[in-house]
Coordinates of C-alpha atoms in Angstrom, one line a residue:
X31 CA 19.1 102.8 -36.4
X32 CA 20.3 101.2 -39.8
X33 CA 17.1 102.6 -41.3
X34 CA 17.7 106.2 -40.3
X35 CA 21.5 105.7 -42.0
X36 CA 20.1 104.0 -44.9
X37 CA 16.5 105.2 -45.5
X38 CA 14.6 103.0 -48.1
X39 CA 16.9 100.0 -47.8
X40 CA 14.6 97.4 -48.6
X41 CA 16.5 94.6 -46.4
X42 CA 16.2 96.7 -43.5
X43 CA 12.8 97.8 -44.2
X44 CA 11.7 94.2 -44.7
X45 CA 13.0 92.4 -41.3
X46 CA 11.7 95.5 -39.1
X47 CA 8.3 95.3 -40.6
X48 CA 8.6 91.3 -39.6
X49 CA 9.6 92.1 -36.3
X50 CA 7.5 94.5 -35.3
X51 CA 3.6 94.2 -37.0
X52 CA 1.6 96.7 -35.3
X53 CA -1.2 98.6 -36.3
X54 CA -2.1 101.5 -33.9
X55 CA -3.4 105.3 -34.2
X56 CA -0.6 108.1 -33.4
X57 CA -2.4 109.9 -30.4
X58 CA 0.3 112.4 -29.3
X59 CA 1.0 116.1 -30.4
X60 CA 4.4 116.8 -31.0
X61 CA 5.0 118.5 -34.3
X62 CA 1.3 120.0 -34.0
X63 CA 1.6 124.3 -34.7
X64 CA -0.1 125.5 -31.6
X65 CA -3.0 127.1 -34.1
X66 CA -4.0 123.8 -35.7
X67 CA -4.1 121.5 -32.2
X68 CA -7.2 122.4 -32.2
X69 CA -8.0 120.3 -35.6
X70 CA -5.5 117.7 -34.3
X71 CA -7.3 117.2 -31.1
X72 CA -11.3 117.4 -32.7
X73 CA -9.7 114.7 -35.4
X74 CA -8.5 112.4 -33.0
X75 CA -11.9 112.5 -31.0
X76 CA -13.6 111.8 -33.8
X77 CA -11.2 109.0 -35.1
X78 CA -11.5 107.4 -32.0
X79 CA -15.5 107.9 -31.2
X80 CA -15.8 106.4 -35.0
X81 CA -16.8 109.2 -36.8
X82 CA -14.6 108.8 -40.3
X83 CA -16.1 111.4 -42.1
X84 CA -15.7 114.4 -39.9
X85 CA -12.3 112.9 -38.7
X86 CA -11.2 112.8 -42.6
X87 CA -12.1 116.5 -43.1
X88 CA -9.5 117.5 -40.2
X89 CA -6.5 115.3 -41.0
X90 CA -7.1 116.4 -44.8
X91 CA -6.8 120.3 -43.7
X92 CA -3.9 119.5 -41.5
X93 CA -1.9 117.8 -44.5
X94 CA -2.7 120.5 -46.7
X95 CA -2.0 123.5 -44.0
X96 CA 1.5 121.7 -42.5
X97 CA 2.6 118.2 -43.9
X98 CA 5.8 118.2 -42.2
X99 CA 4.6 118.8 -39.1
X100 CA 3.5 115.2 -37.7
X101 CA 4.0 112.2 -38.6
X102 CA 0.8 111.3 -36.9
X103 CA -1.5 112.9 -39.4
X104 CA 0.2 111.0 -42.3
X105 CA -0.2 107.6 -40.1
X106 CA -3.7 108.1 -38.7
X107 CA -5.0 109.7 -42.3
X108 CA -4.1 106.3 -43.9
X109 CA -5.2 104.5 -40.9
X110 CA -8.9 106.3 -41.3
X111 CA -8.9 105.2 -45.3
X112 CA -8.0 101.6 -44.2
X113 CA -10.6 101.4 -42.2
X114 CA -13.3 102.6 -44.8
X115 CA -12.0 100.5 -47.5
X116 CA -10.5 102.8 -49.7
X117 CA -7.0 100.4 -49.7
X118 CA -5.0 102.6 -52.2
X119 CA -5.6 105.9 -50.7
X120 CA -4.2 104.5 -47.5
X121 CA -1.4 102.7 -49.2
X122 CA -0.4 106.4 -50.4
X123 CA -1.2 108.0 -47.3
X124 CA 1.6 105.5 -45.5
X125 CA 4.1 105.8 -48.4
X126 CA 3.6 109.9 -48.4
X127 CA 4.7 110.1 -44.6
X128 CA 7.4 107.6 -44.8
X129 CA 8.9 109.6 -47.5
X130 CA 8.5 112.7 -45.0
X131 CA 9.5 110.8 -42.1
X132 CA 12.0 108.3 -43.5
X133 CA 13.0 105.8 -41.0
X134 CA 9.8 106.5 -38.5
X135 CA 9.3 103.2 -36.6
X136 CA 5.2 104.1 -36.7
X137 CA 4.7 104.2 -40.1
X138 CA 7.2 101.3 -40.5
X139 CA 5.1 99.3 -38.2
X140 CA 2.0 99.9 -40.1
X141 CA 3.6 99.9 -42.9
X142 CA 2.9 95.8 -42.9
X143 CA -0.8 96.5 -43.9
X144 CA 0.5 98.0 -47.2
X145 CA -0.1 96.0 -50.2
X146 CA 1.5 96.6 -52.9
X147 CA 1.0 93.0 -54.5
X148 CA -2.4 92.0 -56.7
X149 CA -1.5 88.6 -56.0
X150 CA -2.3 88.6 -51.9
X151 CA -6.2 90.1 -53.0
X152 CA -7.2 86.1 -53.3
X153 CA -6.2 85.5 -49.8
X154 CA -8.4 85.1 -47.4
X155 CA -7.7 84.2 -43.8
X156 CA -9.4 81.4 -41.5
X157 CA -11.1 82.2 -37.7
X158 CA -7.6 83.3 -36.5
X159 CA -6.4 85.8 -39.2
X160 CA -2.8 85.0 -41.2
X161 CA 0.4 84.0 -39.7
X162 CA 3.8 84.9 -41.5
X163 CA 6.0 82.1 -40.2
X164 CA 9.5 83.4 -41.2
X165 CA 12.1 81.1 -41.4
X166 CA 15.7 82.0 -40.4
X167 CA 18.5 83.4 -43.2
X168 CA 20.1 80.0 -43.6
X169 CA 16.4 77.9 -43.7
X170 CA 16.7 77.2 -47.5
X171 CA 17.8 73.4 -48.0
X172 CA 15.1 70.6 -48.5
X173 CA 15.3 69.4 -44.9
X174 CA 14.8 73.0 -43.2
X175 CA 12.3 73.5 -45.9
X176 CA 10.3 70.3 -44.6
X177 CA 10.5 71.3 -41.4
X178 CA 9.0 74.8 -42.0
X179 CA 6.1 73.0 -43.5
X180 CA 5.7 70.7 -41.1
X181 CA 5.9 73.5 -38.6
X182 CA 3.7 76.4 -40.4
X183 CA 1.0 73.5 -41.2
X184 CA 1.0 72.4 -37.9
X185 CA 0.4 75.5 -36.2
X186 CA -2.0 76.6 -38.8
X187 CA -4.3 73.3 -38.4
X188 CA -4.7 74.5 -34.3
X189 CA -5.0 78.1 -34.3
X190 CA -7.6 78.0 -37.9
X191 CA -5.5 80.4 -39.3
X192 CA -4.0 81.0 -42.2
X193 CA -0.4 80.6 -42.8
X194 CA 2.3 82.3 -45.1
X195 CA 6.1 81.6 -45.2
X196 CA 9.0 82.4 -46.6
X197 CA 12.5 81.4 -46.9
X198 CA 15.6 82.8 -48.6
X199 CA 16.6 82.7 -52.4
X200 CA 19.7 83.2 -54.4
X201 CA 18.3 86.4 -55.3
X202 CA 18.4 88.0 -51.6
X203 CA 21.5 89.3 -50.9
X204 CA 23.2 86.6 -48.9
X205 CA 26.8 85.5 -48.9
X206 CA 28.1 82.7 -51.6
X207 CA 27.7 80.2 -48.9
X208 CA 24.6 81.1 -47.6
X209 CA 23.1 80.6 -51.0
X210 CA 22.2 77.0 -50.7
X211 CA 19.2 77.7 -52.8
X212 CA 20.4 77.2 -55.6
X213 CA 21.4 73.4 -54.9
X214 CA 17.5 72.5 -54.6
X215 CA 14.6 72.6 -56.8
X216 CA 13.9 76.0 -57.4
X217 CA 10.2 75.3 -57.1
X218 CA 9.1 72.6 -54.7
X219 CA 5.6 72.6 -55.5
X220 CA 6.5 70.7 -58.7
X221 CA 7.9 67.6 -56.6
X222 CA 5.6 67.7 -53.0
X223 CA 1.9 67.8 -52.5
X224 CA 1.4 69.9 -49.7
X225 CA -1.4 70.9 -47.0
X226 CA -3.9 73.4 -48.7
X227 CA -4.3 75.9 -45.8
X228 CA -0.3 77.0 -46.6
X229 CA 0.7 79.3 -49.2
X230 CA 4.3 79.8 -49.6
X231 CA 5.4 83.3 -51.2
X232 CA 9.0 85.4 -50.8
X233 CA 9.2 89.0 -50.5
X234 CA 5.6 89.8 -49.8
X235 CA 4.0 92.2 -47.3
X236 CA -0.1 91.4 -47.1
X237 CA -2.8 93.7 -46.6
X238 CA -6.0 91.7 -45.0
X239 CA -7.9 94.6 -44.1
X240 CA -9.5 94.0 -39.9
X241 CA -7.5 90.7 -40.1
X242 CA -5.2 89.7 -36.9
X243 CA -1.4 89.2 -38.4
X244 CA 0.7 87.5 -35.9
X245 CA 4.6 87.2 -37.2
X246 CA 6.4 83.8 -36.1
X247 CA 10.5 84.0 -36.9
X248 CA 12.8 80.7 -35.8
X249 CA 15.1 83.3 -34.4
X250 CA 12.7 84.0 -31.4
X251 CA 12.5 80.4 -30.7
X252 CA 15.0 79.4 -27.9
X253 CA 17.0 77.0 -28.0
X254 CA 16.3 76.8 -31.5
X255 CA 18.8 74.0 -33.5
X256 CA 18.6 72.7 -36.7
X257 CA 16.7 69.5 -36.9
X258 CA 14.7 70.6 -33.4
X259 CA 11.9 72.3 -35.7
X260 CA 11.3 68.5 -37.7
X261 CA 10.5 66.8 -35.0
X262 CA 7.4 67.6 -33.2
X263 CA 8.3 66.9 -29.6
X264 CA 11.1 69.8 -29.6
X265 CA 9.3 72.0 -31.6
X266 CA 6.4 72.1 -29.5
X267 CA 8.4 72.7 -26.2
X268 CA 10.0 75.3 -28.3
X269 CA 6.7 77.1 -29.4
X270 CA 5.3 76.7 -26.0
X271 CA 8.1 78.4 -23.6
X272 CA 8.3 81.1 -26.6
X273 CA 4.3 81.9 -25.7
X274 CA 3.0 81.1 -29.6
X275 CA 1.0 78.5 -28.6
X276 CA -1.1 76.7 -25.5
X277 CA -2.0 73.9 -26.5
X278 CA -0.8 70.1 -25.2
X279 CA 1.4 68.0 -26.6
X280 CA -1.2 65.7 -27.4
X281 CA -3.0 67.8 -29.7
X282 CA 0.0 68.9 -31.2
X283 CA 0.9 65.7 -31.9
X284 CA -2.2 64.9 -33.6
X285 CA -2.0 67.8 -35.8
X286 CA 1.2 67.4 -36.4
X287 CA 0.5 63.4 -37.9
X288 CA -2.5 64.6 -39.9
X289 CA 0.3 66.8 -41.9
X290 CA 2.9 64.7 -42.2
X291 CA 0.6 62.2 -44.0
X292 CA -0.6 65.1 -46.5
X293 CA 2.4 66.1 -47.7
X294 CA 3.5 63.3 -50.4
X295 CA 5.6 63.3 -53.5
X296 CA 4.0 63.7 -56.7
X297 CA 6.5 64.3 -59.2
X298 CA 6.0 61.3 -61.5
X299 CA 9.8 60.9 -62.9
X300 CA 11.0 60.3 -59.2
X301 CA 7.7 58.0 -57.9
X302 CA 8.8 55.9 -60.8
X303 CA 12.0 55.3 -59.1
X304 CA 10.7 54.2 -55.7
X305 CA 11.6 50.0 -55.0
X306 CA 9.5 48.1 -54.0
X307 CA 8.5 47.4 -50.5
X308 CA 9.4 46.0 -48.2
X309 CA 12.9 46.7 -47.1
X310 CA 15.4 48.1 -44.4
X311 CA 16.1 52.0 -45.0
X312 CA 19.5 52.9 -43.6
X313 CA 20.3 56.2 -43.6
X314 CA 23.9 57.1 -43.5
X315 CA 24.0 60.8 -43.9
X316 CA 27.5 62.2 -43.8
X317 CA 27.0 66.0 -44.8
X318 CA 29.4 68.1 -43.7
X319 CA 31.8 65.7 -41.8
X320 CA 31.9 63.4 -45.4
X321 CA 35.8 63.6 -45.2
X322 CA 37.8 60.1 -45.1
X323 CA 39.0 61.2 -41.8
X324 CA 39.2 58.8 -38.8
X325 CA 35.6 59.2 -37.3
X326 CA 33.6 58.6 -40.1
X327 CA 35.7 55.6 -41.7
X328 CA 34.9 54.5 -37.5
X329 CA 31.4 54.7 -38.3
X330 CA 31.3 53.6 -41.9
X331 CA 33.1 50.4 -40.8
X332 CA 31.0 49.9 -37.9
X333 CA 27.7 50.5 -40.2
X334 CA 28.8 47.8 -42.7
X335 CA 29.7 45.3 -39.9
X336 CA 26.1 45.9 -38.3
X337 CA 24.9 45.5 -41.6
X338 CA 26.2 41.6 -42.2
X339 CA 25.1 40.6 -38.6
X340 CA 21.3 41.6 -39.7
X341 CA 21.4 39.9 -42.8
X342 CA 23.1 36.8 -41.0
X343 CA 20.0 37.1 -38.8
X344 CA 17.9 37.5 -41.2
X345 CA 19.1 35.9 -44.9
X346 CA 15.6 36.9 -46.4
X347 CA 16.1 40.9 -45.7
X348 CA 16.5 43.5 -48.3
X349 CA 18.2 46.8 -47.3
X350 CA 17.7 50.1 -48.9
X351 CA 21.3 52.5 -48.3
X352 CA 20.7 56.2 -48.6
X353 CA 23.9 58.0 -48.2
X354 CA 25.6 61.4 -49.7
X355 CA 29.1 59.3 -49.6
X356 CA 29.9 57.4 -52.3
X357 CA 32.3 55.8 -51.2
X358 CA 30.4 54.1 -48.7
X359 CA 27.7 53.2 -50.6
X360 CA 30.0 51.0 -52.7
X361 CA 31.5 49.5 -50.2
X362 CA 28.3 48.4 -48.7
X363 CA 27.2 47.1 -52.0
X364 CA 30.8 45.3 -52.3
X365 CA 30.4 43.5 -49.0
X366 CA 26.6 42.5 -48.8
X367 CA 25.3 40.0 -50.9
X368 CA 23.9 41.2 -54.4
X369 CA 20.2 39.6 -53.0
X370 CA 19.9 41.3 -50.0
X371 CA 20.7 45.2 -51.6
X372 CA 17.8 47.3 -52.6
X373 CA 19.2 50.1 -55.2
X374 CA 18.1 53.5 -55.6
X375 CA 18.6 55.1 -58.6
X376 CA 21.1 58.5 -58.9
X377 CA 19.4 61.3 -60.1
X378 CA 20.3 65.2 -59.9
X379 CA 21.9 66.4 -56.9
X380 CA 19.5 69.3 -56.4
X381 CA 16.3 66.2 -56.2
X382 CA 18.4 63.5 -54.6
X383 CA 17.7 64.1 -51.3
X384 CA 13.9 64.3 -52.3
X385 CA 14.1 60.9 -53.2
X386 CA 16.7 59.6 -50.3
X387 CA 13.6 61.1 -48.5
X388 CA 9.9 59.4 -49.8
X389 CA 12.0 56.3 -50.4
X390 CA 13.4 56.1 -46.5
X391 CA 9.0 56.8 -45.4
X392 CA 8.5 53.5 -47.3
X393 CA 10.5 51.4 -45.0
X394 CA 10.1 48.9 -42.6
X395 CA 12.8 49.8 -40.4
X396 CA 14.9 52.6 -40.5
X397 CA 18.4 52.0 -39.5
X398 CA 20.1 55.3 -38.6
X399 CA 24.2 56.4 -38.8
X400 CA 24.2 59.9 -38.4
X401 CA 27.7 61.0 -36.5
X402 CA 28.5 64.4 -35.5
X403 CA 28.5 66.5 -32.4
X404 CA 25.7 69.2 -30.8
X405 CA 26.8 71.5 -33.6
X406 CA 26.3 69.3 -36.5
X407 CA 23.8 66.2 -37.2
X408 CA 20.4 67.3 -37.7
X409 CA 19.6 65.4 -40.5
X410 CA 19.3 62.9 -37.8
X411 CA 15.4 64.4 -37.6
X412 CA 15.4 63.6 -41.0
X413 CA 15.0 60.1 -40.9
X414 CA 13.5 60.5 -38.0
X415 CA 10.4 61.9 -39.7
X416 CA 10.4 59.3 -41.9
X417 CA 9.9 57.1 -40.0
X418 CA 6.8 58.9 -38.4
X419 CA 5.6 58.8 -42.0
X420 CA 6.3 55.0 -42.2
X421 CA 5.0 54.3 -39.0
X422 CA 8.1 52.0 -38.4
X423 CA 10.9 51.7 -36.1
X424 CA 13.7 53.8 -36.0
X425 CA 17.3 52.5 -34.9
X426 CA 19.8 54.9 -34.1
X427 CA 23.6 53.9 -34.1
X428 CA 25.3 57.3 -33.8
X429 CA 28.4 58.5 -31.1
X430 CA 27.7 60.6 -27.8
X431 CA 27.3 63.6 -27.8
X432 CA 25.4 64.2 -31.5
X433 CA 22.5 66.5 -32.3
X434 CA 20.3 63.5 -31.9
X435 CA 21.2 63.3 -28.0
X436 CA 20.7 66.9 -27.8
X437 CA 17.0 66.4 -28.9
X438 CA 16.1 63.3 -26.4
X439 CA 17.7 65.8 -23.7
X440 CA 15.4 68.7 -24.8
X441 CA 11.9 67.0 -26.2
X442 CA 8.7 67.9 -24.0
X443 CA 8.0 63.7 -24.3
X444 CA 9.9 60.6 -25.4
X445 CA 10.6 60.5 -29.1
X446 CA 8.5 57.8 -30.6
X447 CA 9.3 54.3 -31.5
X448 CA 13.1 55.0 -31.1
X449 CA 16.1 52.7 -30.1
X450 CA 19.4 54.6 -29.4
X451 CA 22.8 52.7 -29.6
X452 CA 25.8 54.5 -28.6
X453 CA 28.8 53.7 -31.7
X454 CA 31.9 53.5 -29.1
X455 CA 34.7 55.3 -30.9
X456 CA 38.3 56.4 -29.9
X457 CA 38.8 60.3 -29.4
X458 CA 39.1 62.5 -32.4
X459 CA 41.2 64.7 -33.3
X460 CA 38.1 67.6 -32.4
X461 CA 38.0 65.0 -29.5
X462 CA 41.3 65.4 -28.2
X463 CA 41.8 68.9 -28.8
X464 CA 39.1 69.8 -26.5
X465 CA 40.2 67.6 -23.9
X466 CA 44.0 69.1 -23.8
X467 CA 42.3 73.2 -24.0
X468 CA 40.1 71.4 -20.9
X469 CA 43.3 70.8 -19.4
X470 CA 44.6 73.6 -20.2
X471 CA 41.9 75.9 -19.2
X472 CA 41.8 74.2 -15.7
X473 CA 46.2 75.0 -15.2
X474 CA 46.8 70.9 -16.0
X475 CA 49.9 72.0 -18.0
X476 CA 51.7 68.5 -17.8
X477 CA 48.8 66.7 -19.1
X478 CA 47.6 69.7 -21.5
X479 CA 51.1 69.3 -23.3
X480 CA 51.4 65.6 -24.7
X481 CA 47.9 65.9 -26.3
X482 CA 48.7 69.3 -28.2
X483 CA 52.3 68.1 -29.4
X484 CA 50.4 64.6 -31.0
X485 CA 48.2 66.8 -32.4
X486 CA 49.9 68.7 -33.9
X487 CA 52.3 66.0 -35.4
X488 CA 49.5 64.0 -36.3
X489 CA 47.3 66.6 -37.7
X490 CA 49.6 70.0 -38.0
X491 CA 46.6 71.5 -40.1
X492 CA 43.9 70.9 -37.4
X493 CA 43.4 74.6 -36.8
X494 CA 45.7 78.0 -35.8
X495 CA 44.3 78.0 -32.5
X496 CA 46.0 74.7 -31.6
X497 CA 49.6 76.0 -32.5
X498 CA 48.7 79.4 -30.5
X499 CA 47.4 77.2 -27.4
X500 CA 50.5 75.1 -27.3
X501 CA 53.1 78.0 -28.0
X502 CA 51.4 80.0 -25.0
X503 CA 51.7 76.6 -22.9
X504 CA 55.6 76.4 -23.8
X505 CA 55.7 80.2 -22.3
X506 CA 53.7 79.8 -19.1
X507 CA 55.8 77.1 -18.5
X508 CA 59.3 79.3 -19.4
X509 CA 60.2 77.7 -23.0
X510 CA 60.6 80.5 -24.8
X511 CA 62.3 78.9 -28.1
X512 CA 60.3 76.1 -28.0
X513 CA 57.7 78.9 -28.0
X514 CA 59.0 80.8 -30.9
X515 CA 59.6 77.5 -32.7
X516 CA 55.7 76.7 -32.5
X517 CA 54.4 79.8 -33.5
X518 CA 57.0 79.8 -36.5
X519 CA 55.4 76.6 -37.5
X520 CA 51.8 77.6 -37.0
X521 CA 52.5 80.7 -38.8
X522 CA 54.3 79.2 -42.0
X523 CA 50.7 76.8 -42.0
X524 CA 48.1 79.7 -41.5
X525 CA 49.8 82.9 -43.1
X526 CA 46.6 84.7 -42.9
X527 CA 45.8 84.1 -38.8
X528 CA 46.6 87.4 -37.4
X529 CA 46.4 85.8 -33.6
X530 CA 49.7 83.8 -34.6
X531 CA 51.6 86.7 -36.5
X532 CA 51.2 89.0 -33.8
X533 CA 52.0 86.7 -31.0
X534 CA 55.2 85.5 -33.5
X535 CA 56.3 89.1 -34.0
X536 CA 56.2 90.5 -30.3
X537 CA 58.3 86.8 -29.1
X538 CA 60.7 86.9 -32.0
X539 CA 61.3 90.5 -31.5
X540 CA 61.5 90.5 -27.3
X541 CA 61.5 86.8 -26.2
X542 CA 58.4 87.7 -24.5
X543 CA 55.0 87.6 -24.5
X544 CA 52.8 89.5 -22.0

């Protein structure tokens, strides 16, 4: 429907031709003139029975004597010089129709086969055919770039195919915030090794002649989650209830492995920075939530605490802290001894995680503080596949309820060689606020009340929606200024939230509020 509005947009024209690869003749004849069906239907015969030649006479006399009669001459003409070879006849043959028939979900289909790219003629496919794994808009950081290695490499090693993905770039027109691109090497292949059956390419539509192109996109996976598509015991449940593959766990596993230890890091500036072994990795990954808010000065206090007890157990240990908060990373190195601290050196932000990465698959034991919720905390597979690559231990000290949980809840088998311990903490403010709108939700005004009001003292920036909630509490339960007063305040806090104006206006104006 976009494509008949915008005909030739090449955004549009791009994510239908992912979704939909087909490759079939047009057989009916609407558009036809009633004294050339005759040629139609002879052509078709012939098509069909194999017999090019003849069938290429007839579609060429139906072009000339009514080209904008059907679109299924155009399709099945460049289907016919497809089919004998003849690759940029058929690529004109498509792009003639489409330009008749703009926005025709045929030719768009087909359309796939078209290759307008030199650079795709050196390809040449495995037993299975090609695979486009397409990774989703946001897939461009290192992590989700690892995992759509891991992934495409995986699936490529049991099907024999070949495998081509892409991901997103500043270039494609994304918003500001989705161009996280541009925080990470712009070319990978100058830091990783990776597994030779994969070649990675953007913007590209191949043309393998008789070859079987199947299209893979994370958006058809379900329950797809960030992090889920790193570790192999999610992603093959995923894979296998979306119907892309058949094939146990087992044998996923093991082609997974044989991946993992291809893909190594052979950029010689950062190899020189690698310690030496052995240590402890811990990886403390704040990301989003790397705020000095209550929570993660909970974990980062409980992290450093764990931290002495292990060297006081073991006085010869060296640890290894990989961490995107600075802050915490000097305060561990401020309260373990100098001896038992492993540094890594700061390079680039666009290549530290790259590093954080091959030095945490070097460890012994991989000590995990990842905290979050189900919506945030999949670099929690991150060290996860480390330690596959390691072969070591991993130790998880994260709070209920992360994206870590979420993955032990929804893997096919038990993740490997991992220890979960549950960091105790005190509830949050995201904590709290979802208890009182539980409350709330369920008619428990009286005990819905006290947890918005210290809320909203405590943390009166917390969000809109927890001013709104409460002023429509103070209503229901007939406080109409106290009301008004709360939706003042919410409204002088978030000008812009047109749920608070309105609601401010109609109670300011009438005392009411339906």
């Amino acid at each position: 429907r976009g494509w008949r509005s915008f005909p030739g947009h090449q955004l549009l024209e791009k994510n239908f031709v992912h979704v939909y690869p087909l490759h079939r003749l047009h057989r009916t004849k609407m558009g036809i003139p009633s004294k050339a069906l005759h040629w139609w239907k002879q052509a078709l015969a012939h098509h069909e029975a194999g017999q090019l030649g003849k069938a290429r006479a007839l579609y060429e006399k139906l072009i000339v004597r009514c080209p904008h009669c059907s679109v299924g001459v155009h399709n099945n003409m460049a289907l016919l010089l497809d089919a004998l070879g003849d690759e940029d006849s058929a690529s004109a043959a498509w792009r003639r129709g489409w330009m008749l028939f703009p926005g025709n979900e045929l030719l768009m289909q087909n359309i796939v086969y078209v290759n307008p790219y030199s650079s795709w003629s050196t390809i040449r496919p495995k037993k299975s055919g090609l695979i486009i794994w397409l990774a989703n808009r946001l897939v461009t950081g290192l992590g989700d770039r690892m995992a759509t290695y891991l992934t495409a490499a995986t699936v490529a090693q049991l099907l024999e195919a070949t495998v081509l993905t892409r991901w997103p770039t500043a270039d494609d027109d994304t918003s500001d915030e989705e161009q996280r691109s541009t925080h990470y090497p712009s070319s990978i292949f100058e830091y990783l090794s990776l597994p030779p059956e994969l070649s990675f390419e953007q913007d590209t539509q191949p043309k393998l002649g008789g070859a079987q192109v199947r299209v893979l996109h994370t958006a058809a996976l379900p329950a797809f989650n960030w992090g889920f598509d790193l570790v192999p015991e999610t992603m093959h449940k995923m894979l296998s209830k979306a119907g892309l593959i058949k094939f146990s766990f087992k044998r996923y596993l093991q082609a997974y492995m044989r991946v993992v230890s291809s893909i190594e890091l052979k950029h010689q500036r950062l190899l020189a920075l690698l310690p030496p072994t052995p240590y402890v990795g811990v990886h403390a990954r704040r990301g989003d939530l790397a705020k000095d808010n209550a929570e993660t000065q909970h974990h980062d206090a409980y992290l450093i605490a764990l931290l002495k007890s292990k060297v006081a157990q073991q006085p010869d240990a060296r640890f290894l802290v990989v961490s995107d908060n600075v802050t915490l990373r000097n305060a561990v190195s401020a309260e373990l001894p100098t001896e038992n601290m492993v540094t890594l050196a700061l390079v680039p932000e666009e290549e530290q995680p790259l590093l954080d990465f091959f030095a945490l698959a070097r460890s012994s034991l991989i000590v995990q503080s990842v905290p979050g919720d189900d919506n945030f905390g999949g670099w929690s597979s991150f060290s996860y596949v480390a330690s596959r690559i390691a072969g070591c231990p991993l130790e998880a000290y994260v709070n209920n309820g992360t994206r870590l949980h979420a993955m032990l809840q929804f893997a096919s088998k038990p993740l490997a060689n991992i220890t979960v311990h549950v960091v105790p903490l005190g509830p949050s403010d995201r904590g709290m606020f979802k208890i009182a709108l539980a409350h709330h939700e369920a008619g428990r005004l009286a005990e819905a009340r006290p947890l918005y009001e210290k809320l909203v003292e405590s943390n009166p920036e917390f969000s809109a929606d927890l001013h709104n909630n409460l002023a429509l509490l103070l209503v229901a339960i007939g406080k109409s200024k106290a009301a008004r007063r709360a939706w003042r305040r919410g409204s002088n806090l978030f000008p812009e939230n047109e749920k608070l104006q309105n609601n401010y206006a109609i109670i300011h104006a009438t005392g009411e509020i339906s």
